[in-house]
Coordinates of N, CA and C in Angstrom, one line a residue:
X11 N 178.5 177.1 68.4 CA 178.0 177.7 69.3 C 176.6 177.5 69.6
X12 N 176.1 177.2 70.8 CA 174.7 176.7 71.1 C 173.9 177.9 71.7
X13 N 172.9 178.0 71.2 CA 172.2 179.2 71.7 C 170.6 178.7 72.0
X14 N 170.3 179.3 73.4 CA 168.9 178.9 73.8 C 167.8 179.7 73.3
X15 N 166.9 179.2 72.7 CA 165.8 180.2 72.2 C 164.5 180.0 72.8
X16 N 164.0 181.2 73.1 CA 162.6 181.2 73.9 C 161.6 181.2 72.8
X17 N 161.0 179.7 72.7 CA 159.9 179.6 71.9 C 158.7 180.3 71.8
X18 N 158.4 181.0 73.0 CA 157.1 181.8 73.2 C 157.3 182.9 72.2
X19 N 158.6 183.4 71.7 CA 158.7 184.5 71.2 C 158.3 184.2 69.6
X20 N 158.0 183.0 69.4 CA 157.7 182.6 67.9 C 156.2 182.2 68.1
X21 N 155.5 182.5 68.9 CA 154.2 182.4 68.9 C 153.1 183.3 68.7
X22 N 152.3 183.4 67.7 CA 151.4 184.4 67.4 C 150.4 185.0 68.5
X23 N 150.5 186.0 69.3 CA 149.7 186.5 70.3 C 148.1 186.1 70.0
X24 N 147.5 185.7 71.0 CA 146.4 185.2 70.9 C 145.3 186.5 70.8
X25 N 144.3 186.4 70.1 CA 143.4 187.5 69.8 C 142.6 187.5 71.2
X26 N 142.6 188.9 71.9 CA 141.8 189.2 72.9 C 140.4 189.0 72.8
X27 N 139.4 188.7 73.9 CA 138.0 188.5 73.8 C 137.7 189.9 73.8
X28 N 138.2 190.9 74.2 CA 137.9 192.3 74.5 C 138.2 193.0 73.0
X29 N 138.6 192.4 72.1 CA 139.4 193.1 71.0 C 138.2 193.9 70.2
X30 N 138.5 195.2 70.2 CA 138.0 196.1 69.3 C 138.3 195.9 67.7
X31 N 137.8 195.2 67.0 CA 137.9 194.8 65.5 C 138.2 196.3 64.8
X32 N 139.2 196.3 63.9 CA 139.7 197.4 62.9 C 139.5 196.8 61.5
X33 N 138.4 196.6 61.0 CA 138.2 195.9 59.8 C 138.8 196.9 58.6
X34 N 138.8 198.0 58.6 CA 139.4 198.9 57.6 C 141.0 198.6 57.6
X35 N 141.7 198.5 58.7 CA 142.9 198.1 58.7 C 143.5 196.7 58.3
X36 N 142.3 195.8 58.6 CA 142.7 194.4 58.4 C 142.6 194.3 56.7
X37 N 141.7 195.2 56.1 CA 141.5 195.3 54.8 C 142.8 195.8 54.2
X38 N 143.5 196.7 54.7 CA 144.5 197.1 54.2 C 145.8 196.2 54.4
X39 N 145.9 195.5 55.5 CA 146.8 194.5 55.5 C 146.7 193.4 54.3
X40 N 145.4 193.0 54.3 CA 145.0 192.1 53.2 C 145.7 192.6 51.9
X41 N 145.3 193.9 51.6 CA 145.7 194.5 50.3 C 147.2 194.4 50.2
X42 N 148.0 194.7 51.2 CA 149.3 194.8 51.4 C 150.2 193.4 50.8
X43 N 149.3 192.5 51.1 CA 150.1 191.0 50.6 C 150.5 191.1 49.2
X44 N 150.1 192.2 48.4 CA 150.5 192.2 46.9 C 151.8 192.9 46.6
X45 N 152.4 193.4 47.7 CA 153.7 193.8 47.8 C 154.5 192.8 48.7
X46 N 156.0 193.4 48.5 CA 156.9 192.6 49.5 C 157.0 192.8 51.0
X47 N 156.6 194.0 51.3 CA 156.8 194.6 52.7 C 155.5 195.2 53.1
X48 N 155.1 195.0 54.3 CA 154.0 196.0 55.2 C 154.8 196.5 56.1
X49 N 154.9 197.6 56.4 CA 155.5 198.4 57.5 C 154.3 198.9 58.3
X50 N 154.3 198.5 59.6 CA 153.3 199.4 60.5 C 154.2 200.2 61.5
X51 N 154.2 201.3 61.3 CA 154.9 202.3 62.5 C 154.0 203.0 63.1
X52 N 153.9 202.9 64.5 CA 153.0 203.8 65.3 C 153.6 203.7 66.6
X53 N 153.1 204.8 67.4 CA 153.6 205.0 68.9 C 153.3 203.8 69.5
X54 N 153.8 203.7 70.8 CA 153.5 202.5 71.8 C 152.1 202.6 72.1
X55 N 151.4 201.5 72.3 CA 150.1 201.5 72.9 C 149.0 201.7 72.0
X56 N 149.6 201.9 70.5 CA 148.3 202.1 69.4 C 147.9 200.8 68.9
X57 N 148.2 199.8 69.5 CA 147.7 198.4 69.0 C 148.2 197.7 67.8
X58 N 149.5 197.8 67.6 CA 150.1 197.3 66.4 C 150.1 195.6 66.5
X59 N 150.4 195.2 67.6 CA 150.7 193.7 67.8 C 149.1 193.2 68.0
X60 N 148.2 194.0 68.5 CA 146.8 193.4 68.4 C 146.2 193.4 67.2
X61 N 146.6 194.3 66.3 CA 146.0 194.3 65.0 C 146.6 193.1 64.1
X62 N 148.0 192.9 64.3 CA 148.4 192.0 63.4 C 148.1 190.5 64.1
X63 N 147.8 190.4 65.4 CA 147.4 189.2 65.7 C 146.0 188.7 65.3
X64 N 145.1 189.9 65.2 CA 143.8 189.5 64.6 C 143.8 189.1 63.2
X65 N 144.7 189.8 62.5 CA 144.8 189.5 61.0 C 145.6 188.2 60.9
X66 N 146.5 187.8 61.5 CA 147.5 186.8 61.5 C 146.3 185.5 61.8
X67 N 145.4 185.7 62.6 CA 144.6 184.5 63.0 C 143.7 184.0 61.8
X68 N 143.7 185.0 60.7 CA 143.0 184.6 59.4 C 143.9 183.8 58.6
X69 N 145.3 184.1 58.6 CA 146.2 183.4 58.0 C 147.2 182.4 58.6
X70 N 146.8 181.7 59.8 CA 147.6 181.0 60.6 C 148.4 180.1 60.0
X71 N 148.2 179.5 59.2 CA 148.8 178.4 58.5 C 149.9 178.8 57.7
X72 N 150.1 180.3 57.4 CA 151.0 180.6 56.6 C 152.0 181.9 57.3
X73 N 151.9 182.0 58.4 CA 152.3 183.2 59.5 C 153.6 182.7 60.2
X74 N 154.8 183.2 60.1 CA 155.9 182.7 60.9 C 156.1 184.1 61.7
X75 N 156.0 184.0 62.9 CA 156.1 185.3 63.9 C 157.3 185.4 64.8
X76 N 158.0 186.5 64.9 CA 158.9 186.6 65.8 C 158.7 188.0 66.5
X77 N 158.6 187.8 67.8 CA 158.5 188.9 68.9 C 159.9 189.5 69.4
X78 N 160.2 190.3 68.8 CA 161.8 190.8 69.2 C 161.9 191.5 70.5
X79 N 163.0 191.4 70.9 CA 163.5 192.2 72.2 C 164.9 192.7 72.0
X80 N 165.5 193.3 72.9 CA 166.9 193.9 73.0 C 167.9 193.1 72.8
X81 N 167.7 191.9 73.3 CA 168.8 190.6 73.2 C 168.9 190.3 71.8
X82 N 168.0 190.8 70.8 CA 168.0 190.2 69.5 C 169.0 191.1 68.7
X83 N 169.5 191.8 69.3 CA 170.7 192.8 68.6 C 172.0 192.2 68.4
X84 N 172.1 190.9 68.3 CA 173.2 190.0 67.9 C 172.8 189.5 66.7
X85 N 173.6 189.4 65.7 CA 173.3 188.9 64.2 C 172.8 187.6 64.1
X86 N 173.8 186.8 64.9 CA 173.4 185.3 64.9 C 172.1 185.1 65.5
X87 N 171.9 185.6 66.7 CA 170.6 185.4 67.5 C 169.5 186.1 66.6
X88 N 169.4 187.1 66.1 CA 168.3 187.4 65.3 C 168.1 186.6 64.1
X89 N 169.1 186.3 63.2 CA 168.8 185.3 62.1 C 168.5 184.0 62.4
X90 N 168.8 183.6 63.6 CA 168.5 182.1 64.2 C 167.1 182.3 64.5
X91 N 166.5 183.3 65.2 CA 164.9 183.5 65.4 C 164.2 183.7 64.2
X92 N 164.7 184.3 63.2 CA 164.0 184.5 62.1 C 163.9 182.9 61.4
X93 N 164.9 182.1 61.2 CA 165.1 181.0 60.4 C 164.1 180.1 61.5
X94 N 164.2 180.1 62.7 CA 163.5 178.9 63.5 C 162.1 179.4 63.5
X95 N 161.6 180.6 63.4 CA 160.1 181.1 63.1 C 159.7 180.4 61.8
X96 N 160.5 180.5 60.6 CA 160.0 179.9 59.6 C 160.0 178.6 59.5
X97 N 160.8 177.8 60.5 CA 160.6 176.3 60.5 C 159.3 176.0 61.3
X98 N 158.6 176.8 61.9 CA 157.4 176.5 62.6 C 156.3 176.2 61.5
X99 N 156.7 176.7 60.3 CA 155.8 176.1 59.1 C 156.4 175.3 58.1
X100 N 157.8 175.2 58.2 CA 158.4 174.3 57.3 C 159.7 173.7 58.1
X101 N 159.4 172.5 58.6 CA 160.3 171.9 59.3 C 161.6 171.5 58.4
X102 N 162.7 171.9 59.0 CA 163.9 171.6 58.3 C 164.4 172.8 57.4
X103 N 163.5 173.7 56.9 CA 164.1 174.8 56.2 C 165.2 175.6 57.0
X104 N 166.3 175.9 56.1 CA 167.1 176.8 56.6 C 168.4 176.1 57.6
X105 N 168.3 174.9 57.3 CA 169.3 173.9 58.1 C 170.6 174.6 57.7
X106 N 171.2 174.7 56.4 CA 172.3 175.1 56.1 C 172.8 176.5 56.6
X107 N 171.6 177.4 56.5 CA 172.0 178.9 57.2 C 172.1 178.8 58.7
X108 N 171.7 177.9 59.3 CA 171.8 177.6 60.7 C 173.2 177.3 61.0
X109 N 173.6 176.3 60.2 CA 175.0 175.7 60.4 C 175.8 176.9 60.1
X110 N 175.7 177.6 59.1 CA 176.7 178.6 58.9 C 176.7 179.7 60.3
X111 N 175.5 180.0 60.7 CA 175.4 181.0 61.7 C 176.2 180.4 63.0
X112 N 176.3 178.9 63.2 CA 176.9 178.3 64.3 C 178.3 178.3 64.2
X113 N 178.7 178.5 62.9 CA 180.3 178.2 62.7 C 181.0 179.1 63.4
X114 N 182.3 178.8 63.8 CA 183.2 179.5 64.4 C 183.7 180.6 63.8
X115 N 183.8 180.8 62.6 CA 184.3 181.7 61.6 C 182.9 182.0 60.7
X116 N 182.1 182.8 61.2 CA 180.8 183.0 60.8 C 181.0 183.8 59.3
X117 N 180.4 183.2 58.2 CA 180.7 184.1 56.9 C 179.7 185.6 57.1
X118 N 179.8 186.2 56.1 CA 179.1 187.3 56.0 C 177.5 187.0 55.8
X119 N 176.8 188.0 56.2 CA 175.3 187.8 56.5 C 174.7 187.3 55.1
X120 N 175.0 187.9 54.1 CA 174.6 187.6 52.8 C 174.8 186.2 52.3
X121 N 176.1 185.5 52.8 CA 176.4 184.1 52.6 C 175.4 183.4 53.4
X122 N 174.9 183.7 54.6 CA 173.8 182.9 55.2 C 172.4 183.0 54.7
X123 N 172.1 184.4 54.1 CA 170.8 184.4 53.6 C 170.6 183.8 52.0
X124 N 171.5 184.0 51.3 CA 171.3 183.3 50.1 C 170.9 182.0 50.1
X125 N 171.4 180.9 50.6 CA 170.7 179.6 50.7 C 169.3 179.7 51.6
X126 N 169.0 180.4 52.3 CA 167.7 180.5 52.7 C 166.9 181.2 51.8
X127 N 167.2 182.2 51.0 CA 166.2 182.8 50.2 C 165.9 181.8 49.0
X128 N 167.0 181.0 48.6 CA 166.9 180.0 47.6 C 165.8 179.0 48.0
X129 N 166.0 178.5 49.3 CA 165.0 177.4 49.7 C 163.7 178.0 49.8
X130 N 163.6 179.3 50.5 CA 162.2 179.8 50.4 C 161.6 180.0 49.1
X131 N 162.4 180.4 48.1 CA 161.9 180.6 46.7 C 161.3 179.3 46.1
X132 N 161.9 178.0 46.6 CA 161.4 176.7 46.0 C 160.0 176.2 46.7
X133 N 159.5 177.0 47.6 CA 158.2 176.7 48.5 C 157.3 177.0 47.5
X134 N 156.2 176.1 47.4 CA 154.9 176.2 46.7 C 154.0 177.4 47.3
X135 N 154.1 177.4 48.6 CA 153.0 178.2 49.3 C 153.6 179.7 49.6
X136 N 152.7 180.6 49.8 CA 153.2 181.7 50.2 C 153.4 181.9 51.6
X137 N 154.2 182.7 52.1 CA 154.7 182.8 53.7 C 154.4 184.2 54.0
X138 N 154.1 184.5 55.2 CA 154.1 186.0 55.8 C 155.0 185.8 57.1
X139 N 155.9 186.5 57.0 CA 157.1 186.7 58.2 C 156.7 187.9 58.9
X140 N 156.4 187.8 60.1 CA 156.2 189.0 61.0 C 157.4 189.2 62.0
X141 N 157.8 190.4 62.0 CA 158.8 190.8 62.9 C 158.2 192.0 63.7
X142 N 157.7 191.5 64.8 CA 157.2 192.6 65.8 C 158.0 193.1 66.7
X143 N 158.0 194.4 67.1 CA 158.7 195.4 67.9 C 160.1 195.7 67.3
X144 N 160.2 195.6 65.8 CA 161.5 195.7 65.2 C 162.2 197.1 65.6
X145 N 161.5 198.2 66.4 CA 162.3 199.2 66.9 C 163.4 199.1 68.0
X146 N 163.2 197.9 68.6 CA 164.3 197.3 69.5 C 165.7 196.9 68.9
X147 N 165.6 196.6 67.4 CA 166.7 196.3 66.6 C 167.5 197.7 66.6
X148 N 168.7 197.6 67.0 CA 169.6 198.9 66.5 C 170.8 198.4 65.8
X149 N 171.2 197.3 65.7 CA 172.5 196.7 64.9 C 172.4 196.9 63.5
X150 N 173.6 197.9 63.1 CA 173.4 198.3 61.7 C 173.5 197.1 60.7
X151 N 174.3 196.0 61.2 CA 174.5 194.7 60.5 C 173.2 194.2 60.3
X152 N 172.4 194.0 61.2 CA 171.2 193.4 61.1 C 170.3 194.2 60.1
X153 N 170.2 195.6 60.3 CA 169.4 196.5 59.2 C 169.9 196.2 57.8
X154 N 171.3 196.0 57.6 CA 171.7 195.8 56.3 C 171.5 194.3 55.7
X155 N 171.4 193.5 56.5 CA 171.0 192.1 56.2 C 169.6 192.0 56.0
X156 N 168.6 192.8 56.8 CA 167.1 192.8 56.3 C 167.0 193.5 55.0
X157 N 167.8 194.6 54.8 CA 167.7 195.4 53.5 C 168.1 194.2 52.3
X158 N 169.1 193.4 52.5 CA 169.4 192.5 51.5 C 168.4 191.5 51.4
X159 N 167.9 190.9 52.4 CA 166.5 190.1 52.3 C 165.6 190.7 51.5
X160 N 165.4 191.9 51.6 CA 164.1 192.8 50.9 C 164.4 192.9 49.6
X161 N 165.6 193.0 49.2 CA 166.1 193.4 47.8 C 166.1 191.9 47.1
X162 N 166.3 191.0 47.6 CA 166.2 189.6 46.9 C 165.1 188.7 47.4
X163 N 164.3 189.3 48.2 CA 163.2 188.3 48.6 C 162.4 187.4 47.6
X164 N 162.1 186.3 47.8 CA 161.2 185.5 46.8 C 159.9 186.0 46.7
X165 N 158.9 186.0 45.6 CA 157.6 186.4 45.6 C 156.8 185.7 46.5
X166 N 157.2 184.7 46.8 CA 156.3 183.8 47.7 C 156.4 184.2 49.5
X167 N 157.2 185.2 49.7 CA 157.7 185.8 51.0 C 157.1 187.2 51.0
X168 N 156.1 187.3 52.1 CA 155.7 188.6 52.4 C 156.2 189.0 53.8
X169 N 157.0 190.0 54.0 CA 157.6 190.6 55.3 C 156.6 191.7 55.9
X170 N 156.4 191.6 57.0 CA 155.6 192.5 58.0 C 156.4 192.9 59.0
X171 N 156.7 194.3 59.1 CA 157.5 194.8 60.4 C 156.9 195.6 61.0
X172 N 156.5 195.4 62.2 CA 155.9 196.4 63.3 C 156.8 197.0 64.2
X173 N 156.8 198.3 64.1 CA 157.7 199.1 65.0 C 157.1 200.5 65.4
X174 N 157.7 201.0 66.5 CA 157.4 202.4 66.7 C 158.1 203.4 66.2
X175 N 159.1 203.0 65.2 CA 159.9 204.0 64.5 C 160.4 203.4 63.0
X176 N 160.4 204.4 62.2 CA 160.6 203.6 60.7 C 162.0 203.2 60.8
X177 N 162.2 202.0 60.3 CA 163.5 201.1 60.5 C 164.6 202.1 59.5
X178 N 165.8 201.8 59.5 CA 166.9 202.4 58.5 C 167.1 201.5 57.6
X179 N 166.0 201.4 56.9 CA 166.4 200.4 55.6 C 166.3 201.0 54.1

């Protein structure tokens, strides 16, 4: 299966010149790096993406970003975007997992994530993975896969989820 990916979904949004900085929230994001997950859940228009782009600009070399949309409610597409986002930092990472996602008989999500998590664990650097607009994901299997990732994520991976509603994890 060949899938076309929109590379602009993997770009950290630029910090706007008219940005009103929120240093207290930036400080809380920094403090959150001590944990596995940072969840930013707030209504539309509250500045979640703007806040994250400002914060990510300070960590640019260690941030992988995925701007999610409705079309990402397909397991293969979701995990492919996640892996390709990580490849913006680490070329070649997750090639085995991508092959599994493209297989005619795709294995269970855990079988795809295990080699990816093992590769991530071997990286020397810390990585921040931002999933922006996660509220657009409604596929139960994706939620279950993300819960598996959270349960088994390596210490050098910090997940940030930006959403309008708390995810069912």
